[in-house]
Coordinates of C-alpha atoms and ligand atoms in Angstrom, one line a residue:
F271 CA 18.1 114.1 99.0
I272 CA 17.6 117.3 102.3
P273 CA 18.6 120.6 101.2
H274 CA 21.1 122.6 102.8
R275 CA 19.6 124.6 104.7
L276 CA 16.5 122.6 105.9
V277 CA 20.7 120.3 107.0
K278 CA 21.6 123.8 109.3
K279 CA 17.8 124.4 110.8
E280 CA 17.1 123.5 114.4
I281 CA 13.9 121.4 114.6
S282 CA 14.1 120.9 117.8
S283 CA 10.8 119.5 118.5
F284 CA 11.0 116.3 116.0
S285 CA 10.9 114.0 118.0
T286 CA 13.0 111.3 116.3
S287 CA 16.0 111.9 115.7
R288 CA 17.0 115.5 113.9
L289 CA 18.3 115.2 110.1
H290 CA 22.2 114.7 108.9
S291 CA 23.0 114.5 105.5
T292 CA 25.3 114.8 102.9
D293 CA 26.1 118.4 102.0
V294 CA 23.7 119.5 98.8
S295 CA 22.1 122.7 98.6
S296 CA 21.4 122.0 94.6
E297 CA 17.2 123.5 94.3
S298 CA 15.1 121.5 92.9
P299 CA 10.7 121.7 93.3
F300 CA 11.6 119.0 95.4
S301 CA 13.9 120.2 97.8
E302 CA 12.0 123.8 97.6
L303 CA 8.9 121.2 98.7
V304 CA 10.9 119.5 101.4
E305 CA 11.5 123.0 102.7
A306 CA 8.4 124.6 102.9
L307 CA 6.6 120.6 105.0
A308 CA 9.9 120.8 107.3
D309 CA 8.8 124.3 107.8
T310 CA 5.1 124.2 108.4
I311 CA 5.9 121.3 110.9
T312 CA 9.0 123.2 112.6
A313 CA 5.5 126.1 113.2
S314 CA 3.3 124.2 113.8
N315 CA 5.6 122.2 116.7
E316 CA 6.7 125.9 118.5
R317 CA 3.3 126.6 118.4
H318 CA 1.7 123.3 119.9
N319 CA 4.8 123.9 122.3
S320 CA 3.4 127.6 122.9
G321 CA -0.5 125.9 124.0
L322 CA -2.2 127.9 120.7
D323 CA -2.6 124.4 118.7
G324 CA -6.3 122.8 117.9
A325 CA -5.2 120.3 121.9
S326 CA -5.0 122.9 123.8
T327 CA -8.8 125.6 121.6
G328 CA -10.6 122.6 121.1
W329 CA -9.9 123.4 117.3
S330 CA -8.9 120.5 114.4
D331 CA -6.4 123.5 112.3
W332 CA -2.9 122.9 114.8
V333 CA -1.2 123.7 111.9
D334 CA -1.5 127.5 111.9
E335 CA -2.8 130.5 109.5
S336 CA 0.5 132.3 108.3
T337 CA 2.2 128.8 108.0
S338 CA -0.9 126.9 105.9
T339 CA -1.2 130.4 103.7
H340 CA 2.5 129.7 103.7
L341 CA 2.7 126.3 102.7
K342 CA -0.5 126.6 100.4
S343 CA 0.7 129.5 98.2
F344 CA 3.6 127.0 97.6
L345 CA 1.6 124.0 96.7
T346 CA -0.1 126.3 93.9
N347 CA 3.1 126.9 92.1
L348 CA 3.9 123.5 92.0
T349 CA 3.5 122.7 88.4
L350 CA 4.8 118.6 87.1
S351 CA 7.7 118.9 84.6
P352 CA 7.7 118.5 81.5
S353 CA 8.8 114.6 81.1
P354 CA 8.3 111.7 78.7
T355 CA 7.1 109.9 82.4
V356 CA 4.4 113.0 83.0
T357 CA 3.6 112.6 79.2
W358 CA 2.9 108.8 79.2
L359 CA 1.3 108.9 82.0
S360 CA -1.1 111.2 81.8
S361 CA -2.1 109.1 78.1
S362 CA -2.7 106.7 81.1
P363 CA -6.6 104.7 81.5
T364 CA -6.8 104.3 84.7
S365 CA -6.7 106.6 87.4
L366 CA -3.1 106.6 89.4
T367 CA -1.2 107.6 92.9
V368 CA 3.1 108.1 92.8
P369 CA 3.9 108.7 96.5
V370 CA 5.7 110.9 96.8
P371 CA 9.4 110.3 99.8
L372 CA 9.7 112.4 101.3
P373 CA 13.6 112.1 103.7
S374 CA 13.6 111.3 107.0
P375 CA 12.2 112.7 110.0
L376 CA 9.6 114.0 108.2
S377 CA 7.8 110.9 106.2
S378 CA 6.9 110.1 110.2
R379 CA 4.3 113.0 110.2
I380 CA 4.1 113.3 106.6
K381 CA 2.7 111.5 103.4
A382 CA 2.9 113.1 100.1
T383 CA 1.0 111.5 96.8
L384 CA 0.9 112.4 93.2
F385 CA -1.9 111.5 92.2
K386 CA -4.3 111.6 88.8
I387 CA -7.5 111.1 87.8
T388 CA -8.9 110.0 84.1
P389 CA -12.7 110.7 84.0
N390 CA -16.2 108.2 85.7
Q391 CA -12.4 107.0 87.8
P392 CA -11.7 109.0 91.4
V393 CA -9.4 108.4 93.4
E394 CA -10.5 107.3 97.2
S395 CA -9.4 106.6 100.2
S396 CA -10.7 102.9 101.3
T397 CA -9.5 103.8 104.9
P398 CA -11.1 106.6 107.0
L399 CA -7.5 109.0 107.2
P400 CA -6.2 109.7 110.3
P401 CA -7.4 111.6 113.2
S402 CA -6.8 115.4 113.1
S403 CA -4.5 115.1 110.1
C404 CA -4.4 118.4 107.8
I405 CA -4.6 117.9 104.7
F406 CA -3.7 119.9 101.5
I407 CA -4.8 119.4 98.4
S408 CA -3.5 121.2 94.7
K409 CA -4.1 120.8 91.6
L410 CA -1.2 120.6 89.1
G411 CA -4.1 120.3 86.1
G412 CA -6.9 120.0 84.6
K413 CA -10.3 120.0 87.1
L414 CA -11.0 117.7 90.1
I415 CA -13.5 118.1 92.7
H416 CA -13.5 116.9 96.5
S417 CA -15.4 115.8 98.9
R418 CA -15.7 113.1 102.8
I419 CA -17.2 110.5 101.8
L420 CA -18.6 110.3 106.1
K421 CA -18.1 106.5 107.7
N422 CA -23.2 105.6 106.2
G423 CA -21.0 106.3 102.7
R424 CA -22.3 109.9 102.3
I425 CA -20.2 112.6 101.5
A426 CA -20.4 115.8 102.0
G427 CA -18.8 119.3 101.5
E428 CA -17.9 118.5 98.5
R429 CA -15.6 121.3 96.6
I430 CA -14.2 121.8 93.5
V431 CA -9.9 121.9 94.0
N432 CA -9.1 125.9 92.6
N433 CA -5.3 126.0 93.4
C434 CA -5.3 124.3 96.6
I435 CA -7.0 123.8 99.7
T436 CA -6.8 121.6 102.8
S437 CA -9.3 119.2 104.8
Y438 CA -9.2 117.2 107.5
G439 CA -9.0 114.2 108.2
G440 CA -11.8 111.2 110.5
T441 CA -13.7 110.3 107.2
M442 CA -12.8 108.4 104.0
D443 CA -11.7 111.2 100.7
K444 CA -12.9 111.3 97.1
V445 CA -10.9 113.2 94.4
E446 CA -12.6 113.3 90.7
G447 CA -12.0 115.1 88.2
K448 CA -9.7 115.5 85.2
G449 CA -6.4 115.9 85.6
W450 CA -3.0 116.3 87.9
G451 CA -3.2 117.1 91.8
I452 CA -0.9 116.5 94.7
K453 CA -1.8 115.6 98.6
I454 CA -0.7 116.5 101.2
M455 CA -1.5 114.7 104.9
I456 CA 0.6 115.9 107.8
L457 CA 0.0 114.3 111.4
P458 CA 0.3 116.2 114.8
L459 CA 2.5 116.0 117.2
N460 CA 3.4 112.3 118.7
S461 CA 1.3 109.9 116.2
E462 CA 1.9 106.8 115.6
R463 CA 3.2 106.9 112.1
E464 CA 1.6 104.1 110.8
L465 CA -1.9 106.8 110.4
L466 CA 0.3 107.4 107.5
E467 CA -0.8 103.4 105.8
V468 CA -4.0 105.4 104.0
I469 CA -5.1 103.1 101.2
Y470 CA -6.4 104.3 98.1
D471 CA -8.3 102.4 95.8
C472 CA -7.0 102.5 92.4
P473 CA -2.7 101.1 91.2
E474 CA -0.1 102.8 93.3
L475 CA 2.8 103.3 91.2
T476 CA 6.3 103.0 92.3
I477 CA 7.8 105.7 90.7
D478 CA 9.6 108.7 93.0
G479 CA 7.2 110.7 92.6
S480 CA 9.7 113.5 92.9
E481 CA 10.9 113.6 89.6
L482 CA 7.1 114.2 88.1
L483 CA 8.0 117.9 90.1
S484 CA 8.7 121.2 88.9
Y485 CA 7.5 124.4 90.1
S486 CA 6.3 127.4 88.1
S487 CA 7.0 130.7 90.2
N488 CA 5.7 133.6 90.5
S489 CA 8.8 134.7 91.7
T490 CA 10.2 138.8 90.8
L491 CA 13.3 140.1 91.1
S492 CA 14.8 142.3 94.6
S493 CA 16.6 144.6 92.6
N494 CA 19.9 142.9 93.6
G495 CA 18.7 141.7 90.4
T496 CA 18.4 138.3 92.5
L497 CA 14.8 135.9 92.5
K498 CA 12.3 136.2 95.6
S499 CA 10.7 133.2 94.4
S500 CA 8.7 133.8 97.7
N501 CA 7.0 137.3 97.3
F502 CA 3.1 136.1 95.7
K503 CA 3.5 133.6 99.1
N504 CA 5.3 137.1 101.7
I505 CA 1.9 139.1 99.7
T506 CA -0.7 137.2 100.6
T507 CA -0.1 136.4 103.7
N508 CA -0.3 140.2 105.3
V509 CA -2.9 140.9 102.2
G510 CA -6.2 139.0 102.3
G511 CA -8.8 138.6 99.1
L512 CA -6.9 140.2 96.8
D513 CA -5.1 136.9 94.5
A514 CA -6.1 137.4 91.5
Q515 CA -5.1 141.5 91.7
I516 CA -1.8 139.9 92.8
T517 CA -0.8 137.5 90.4
T518 CA -1.5 139.8 87.6
I519 CA 0.6 142.3 89.1
L520 CA 3.2 140.4 89.7
R521 CA 3.0 138.5 86.5
R522 CA 3.3 142.1 84.3
L523 CA 6.0 143.1 86.4
T524 CA 8.5 140.8 86.1
P525 CA 6.6 137.3 83.6
Y526 CA 10.7 136.2 83.6
K527 CA 12.0 133.0 85.7
N528 CA 15.3 133.6 86.0
L529 CA 17.6 136.5 85.1
E530 CA 18.4 134.4 81.7
E531 CA 14.5 134.7 80.6
K532 CA 15.1 138.6 82.0
K533 CA 18.2 139.3 80.3
N534 CA 17.0 137.9 76.7
L535 CA 14.0 139.4 77.5
E536 CA 15.6 142.7 77.4
D537 CA 17.3 142.1 74.4
L538 CA 14.2 141.8 72.7
G539 CA 13.5 145.2 74.0
I540 CA 11.2 143.9 75.9
K541 CA 11.4 145.9 80.0
S542 CA 8.4 146.1 82.7
P543 CA 6.3 148.8 83.2
K544 CA 7.3 152.0 85.0
G545 CA 3.6 152.0 86.9
I546 CA 1.7 151.0 88.2
L547 CA -2.0 152.1 89.4
L548 CA -4.5 150.7 91.9
Y549 CA -8.1 152.4 91.6
G550 CA -11.0 152.2 93.7
P551 CA -12.9 152.7 97.4
P552 CA -11.1 154.3 99.6
G553 CA -9.9 151.5 102.6
C554 CA -9.7 148.3 100.9
G555 CA -5.8 148.3 101.1
K556 CA -4.6 150.1 98.0
T557 CA -2.3 151.6 100.6
H558 CA -1.2 148.1 102.0
L559 CA -0.9 146.3 99.0
A560 CA 1.9 149.0 97.5
R561 CA 4.0 148.9 100.8
T562 CA 4.0 144.8 100.6
L563 CA 3.9 145.0 97.6
S564 CA 7.2 148.1 97.1
S565 CA 9.3 145.9 100.3
L566 CA 9.3 143.0 98.3
L567 CA 10.7 144.8 95.3
T568 CA 13.3 146.6 96.4
D569 CA 16.0 147.2 99.4
N570 CA 16.1 151.3 98.3
P571 CA 14.2 152.9 100.8
I572 CA 10.3 153.1 99.6
K573 CA 9.3 156.7 98.5
V574 CA 5.7 157.0 98.9
V575 CA 4.6 160.4 99.1
N576 CA 0.8 161.5 100.1
A577 CA 0.0 163.6 96.5
P578 CA -1.7 166.9 97.7
E579 CA 2.2 167.8 99.9
L580 CA 3.3 168.2 95.9
M581 CA 1.3 171.0 94.6
S582 CA 2.2 174.1 95.8
R583 CA 1.5 177.7 95.5
F584 CA 4.9 179.0 94.2
V585 CA 5.2 178.1 90.1
G586 CA 8.3 175.6 89.4
S587 CA 7.7 174.4 93.1
S588 CA 5.4 171.6 92.0
E589 CA 7.9 170.3 88.9
R590 CA 10.9 170.9 91.8
N591 CA 8.7 168.5 94.3
V592 CA 8.1 165.6 91.4
R593 CA 12.2 165.9 90.5
D594 CA 12.5 165.7 94.1
L595 CA 10.9 163.4 94.4
F596 CA 12.8 160.6 91.8
K597 CA 16.0 162.3 93.4
E598 CA 18.4 159.0 94.2
A599 CA 17.2 157.9 91.9
F600 CA 18.0 160.5 89.2
E601 CA 21.6 159.6 90.4
D602 CA 21.9 156.4 90.7
F603 CA 20.5 156.1 87.4
E604 CA 23.0 158.3 85.9
M605 CA 25.5 156.7 87.9
G606 CA 24.5 153.5 85.6
R607 CA 24.0 151.6 90.2
E608 CA 21.7 148.5 90.5
G609 CA 19.1 148.7 91.6
R610 CA 15.7 149.5 91.8
H611 CA 13.6 152.6 93.0
V612 CA 9.9 152.7 94.0
V613 CA 7.9 155.6 94.4
V614 CA 4.2 155.8 95.5
I615 CA 1.7 158.0 95.1
D616 CA -2.0 158.9 97.3
E617 CA -4.3 160.5 96.0
I618 CA -3.0 160.8 92.3
D619 CA -6.1 162.2 91.1
A620 CA -5.3 165.3 93.7
C621 CA -2.0 166.5 91.5
F622 CA -2.1 164.6 88.0
R623 CA -5.9 165.4 86.8
K624 CA -7.2 166.0 83.7
R625 CA -5.0 168.9 81.8
G626 CA -6.9 171.0 80.1
G627 CA -8.9 172.1 83.1
I628 CA -12.0 174.9 82.6
E629 CA -10.9 175.6 85.5
G630 CA -8.2 178.6 83.6
D631 CA -6.6 180.3 86.7
A632 CA -3.4 178.9 88.5
G633 CA -3.8 175.4 90.5
G634 CA -4.8 174.5 87.0
M635 CA -1.6 175.9 85.0
V636 CA 0.6 174.1 88.2
R637 CA -1.9 171.4 87.5
D638 CA -0.9 171.1 83.9
S639 CA 2.5 171.2 83.7
T640 CA 3.4 169.4 86.7
V641 CA 1.1 166.3 85.4
N642 CA 3.7 167.3 82.0
Q643 CA 6.3 166.5 84.6
M644 CA 5.5 163.0 85.8
L645 CA 4.8 162.2 82.0
G646 CA 8.5 163.3 80.9
I647 CA 9.8 160.6 83.6
L648 CA 7.1 157.5 82.6
D649 CA 7.8 157.6 79.1
G650 CA 9.5 160.7 77.8
V651 CA 13.3 162.9 77.4
R652 CA 15.0 162.1 80.9
E653 CA 12.7 158.9 81.0
L654 CA 14.1 157.3 84.2
E655 CA 14.4 152.8 83.8
N656 CA 15.4 151.6 87.1
T657 CA 11.8 152.8 88.6
L658 CA 8.8 152.0 89.6
V659 CA 5.9 154.1 90.0
I660 CA 2.9 153.0 92.2
G661 CA -0.6 155.6 91.9
M662 CA -3.4 154.9 94.2
S663 CA -6.4 156.7 93.6
N664 CA -10.4 156.2 94.6
R665 CA -11.4 158.4 91.3
R666 CA -9.3 156.7 88.3
E667 CA -11.8 158.5 86.4
L668 CA -10.2 162.5 86.7
L669 CA -7.1 160.9 85.9
D670 CA -5.2 162.5 83.3
D671 CA -5.6 160.3 80.0
A672 CA -2.2 160.5 79.0
L673 CA -0.7 158.8 82.5
L674 CA -3.2 156.3 82.1
R675 CA -1.9 155.7 78.2
S676 CA 0.5 152.2 78.3
G677 CA 4.2 152.8 78.6
R678 CA 3.2 155.0 82.3
L679 CA 0.2 154.1 84.0
E680 CA 0.2 150.8 82.6
V681 CA -0.9 147.8 85.1
Q682 CA -4.2 149.6 85.7
V683 CA -5.7 146.6 88.7
E684 CA -8.7 147.5 90.6
I685 CA -9.3 147.4 94.6
G686 CA -12.7 146.5 94.8
L687 CA -14.6 145.8 98.2
P688 CA -14.0 142.1 99.5
G689 CA -16.1 139.8 99.1
G690 CA -18.0 137.2 102.0
E691 CA -13.9 134.8 101.2
E692 CA -12.6 138.0 100.6
R693 CA -13.6 139.6 103.7
Q694 CA -12.8 135.9 105.3
E695 CA -9.4 136.3 104.3
I696 CA -8.6 139.8 105.5
I697 CA -10.4 138.5 109.4
D698 CA -8.4 135.8 109.0
I699 CA -5.0 137.9 108.8
V700 CA -6.8 140.9 111.0
F701 CA -7.2 139.0 113.6
R702 CA -4.3 136.7 113.9
N703 CA -2.0 138.5 115.8
L704 CA -4.0 138.0 119.0
R705 CA -5.1 135.3 118.2
E706 CA -1.8 132.9 118.2
K707 CA -0.9 135.2 120.5
G708 CA -3.6 133.3 122.7
R709 CA -5.7 136.3 122.7
I710 CA -9.0 135.0 121.6
E711 CA -11.9 133.4 123.7
E712 CA -12.2 130.1 122.1
E713 CA -16.3 130.8 122.2
A714 CA -15.4 133.6 119.7
I715 CA -13.0 131.9 117.6
P716 CA -16.1 130.1 116.0
F717 CA -18.1 133.2 115.7
I718 CA -15.2 135.2 113.7
Y719 CA -13.6 132.1 111.8
G720 CA -17.1 130.2 111.6
G721 CA -17.7 131.6 107.4
R722 CA -15.1 128.7 106.1
D723 CA -15.3 126.5 104.1
D724 CA -13.1 124.2 106.8
G725 CA -15.8 125.4 108.7
K726 CA -18.3 124.8 108.1
K727 CA -20.0 122.3 110.6
E728 CA -19.9 125.9 112.7
R729 CA -21.0 128.5 109.7
R730 CA -23.8 126.0 110.5
M731 CA -24.4 125.8 113.6
W732 CA -24.4 129.1 113.6
R733 CA -27.1 129.8 111.2
R734 CA -29.5 127.2 113.6
R735 CA -28.8 129.6 115.4
R736 CA -30.2 132.0 114.3
D737 CA -26.8 134.0 114.6
M738 CA -24.2 135.3 112.1
N739 CA -20.4 134.6 111.9
L740 CA -18.4 138.1 111.3
R741 CA -17.8 137.2 108.3
D742 CA -21.8 137.8 107.8
T743 CA -22.6 140.6 109.7
T744 CA -20.1 142.1 107.4
E745 CA -21.0 143.0 104.7
G746 CA -20.6 145.7 102.3
W747 CA -17.2 146.5 104.9
T748 CA -13.9 147.5 104.1
G749 CA -10.4 145.8 104.8
A750 CA -9.8 149.2 107.0
D751 CA -13.8 148.9 109.0
L752 CA -12.4 144.9 109.4
A753 CA -8.4 146.6 110.9
A754 CA -10.6 149.1 112.6
L755 CA -13.0 146.5 114.5
V756 CA -10.5 144.6 115.5
R757 CA -9.0 147.9 117.7
S758 CA -12.5 148.1 119.2
A759 CA -13.7 144.8 120.1
V760 CA -9.4 145.0 122.3
S761 CA -10.8 148.4 123.2
F762 CA -13.5 146.6 125.6
S763 CA -11.4 143.8 125.9
L764 CA -9.3 146.2 128.3
E765 CA -12.5 147.7 129.3
R766 CA -13.4 144.7 131.3
D767 CA -13.2 143.3 134.7
T768 CA -10.6 141.2 134.0
K769 CA -9.8 140.6 138.2
G770 CA -5.8 140.5 137.6
L771 CA -6.3 137.2 134.5
P772 CA -5.2 139.1 130.9
W773 CA -7.6 140.2 128.4
I774 CA -8.9 138.9 126.1
V775 CA -11.1 139.3 123.4
M776 CA -14.7 137.9 123.9
K777 CA -17.5 137.2 121.3
E778 CA -19.4 140.2 122.9
D779 CA -16.5 142.1 122.2
C780 CA -16.4 141.4 118.6
R781 CA -20.6 142.3 118.7
K782 CA -19.7 145.7 120.5
A783 CA -17.3 146.6 118.3
V784 CA -19.2 145.2 114.9
K785 CA -22.0 147.3 116.2
E786 CA -19.9 150.9 117.3
I787 CA -18.0 150.7 114.0
A788 CA -21.0 150.4 112.1
K789 CA -22.6 153.2 113.6
M790 CA -19.5 154.9 112.1
K791 CA -20.3 154.7 108.1
I792 CA -23.2 155.2 108.1
Ligands
ATP932 N1 -6.7 144.4 101.6 C1 -6.4 144.0 102.8 N2 -6.3 142.3 104.2 C2 -5.7 142.5 104.8 N3 -5.4 144.6 105.3 C3 -6.2 144.9 104.8 C4 -6.8 144.8 103.2 N4 -7.7 145.8 102.9 C5 -7.3 146.8 103.8 N5 -6.7 146.7 104.9 C6 -6.1 146.6 106.2 O1 -7.0 148.7 105.9 C7 -5.8 149.7 107.0 C8 -6.4 150.4 105.6 O2 -5.8 150.2 104.1 P1 -5.1 150.8 103.0 O3 -5.5 152.1 103.7 O4 -4.5 150.0 102.5 O5 -6.7 151.3 102.0 P2 -6.8 152.2 101.4 O6 -7.1 151.3 100.0 O7 -5.3 153.0 100.1 O8 -7.7 153.2 101.1 P3 -7.6 155.4 100.5 O9 -8.0 154.8 99.4 O10 -8.3 155.5 101.4 O11 -6.1 155.4 100.5 C9 -5.0 149.0 106.3 O12 -3.7 150.0 106.4 C10 -4.9 147.3 106.4 O13 -5.0 147.7 107.8

């Protein structure tokens, strides 16, 4: 069946007929999958029609970065349903594949296959995967290793499938290990459907794989209590390199999968934590994550404040400032109105540092009573149950222990300096708009994107020429540095005389920007 939302959607660029179906509105993991795939195709078609896809840039990533991220995070949440069929198939002594039939017209562009791998029995394609197809392989359980098999039989690009990976067609491929996975193969616009007839050298069952799927969502609740299953993907689309931290936060804030489960937990006295602390060096994305996260957790306006602003020289004023920060939350709480409030406090160490310090001055006293005020709000007589406080600090060690103890800023997550992979994710995000608007010179693309797994070829090429890609050149940089680099690169490209042509960011602009920002960092 086809989900209702999809039926209503205008997918005008499909080459085949429009979708038409009976009115089916029920949600299931399969209908959500179909929805996610339809979104991918729609966005990629739009990209193609505006000349931004692989065909026009010479790159094979015609599924654009943000769409690909969406689909990957959706696939990451797919699991197997706890059904007797799955149990029975899991105990099979051989590897096997199970087709997941997709509704027309998706089936003319996409093939979805579940596979179960038994040790020492890889699932290999005995025909090459369609050239220029975009492939997503997601782990549903176990340990899977994916590799490409070149024409001469050599194995290339061996990768462990952590959650979901992408790959391209044109070669044969192999998945080995032990466990279950799903493989989605998507053809570019106007391809022959026959290209999807890939043969695997292991038994293909004739059962319907869509019934074996389940969805384990990282979902959280919005203020009105409705499930927002897309939160993880919404956050990771804008915040790079922090998947593990985001998963932890969402797990802690909303360990339930639906409202009934939430109610059951509340009946057991288990409530969502009221405070989160994001700590780590400056510029690594604490504020950016806090803002993105909060906007998904509430429909109420988010209060963002810099802690030093709360401090006042006048006795009693700082406490009043803290109370004012929570005024609407108190009102709603007392009136019994539904809805979560989120208060984001930056530089929280400036205001809520350890009490009873040696200062003994008026400033120290004001701080002490401000801490007390805050503790009361989080976990005291006038405790606020409808409010989440997100504190941010570069100096966690300065914070008052009472504020850090369980029940207060209970969820503490370090937002550290990004490593290579993480930097690449941030680079993808900060350059995304420029790339999607065609503002990046073709030659600059391998330099900017050459560091990712899918770009191994480019990476090797750059290394051979003793040339570094952006990711490698920016070791030790923060997300804020990378965002500054984009601004600097754009300014260099605007400086150039374009002779009436639209400006475009060139590789040399990126190089100059690297130098400029690196100088500022010293
Ligand atoms: N992980 C990231 N993903 C995407 N963009 C990022 C990331 N980290 C930083 N940025 C970019 O850098 C800018 C500055 O980062 P942000 O203000 O969130 O850092 P911070 O850790 O809060 O720093 P500080 O401790 O100095 O307040 C963000 O607005 C964003 O554009």
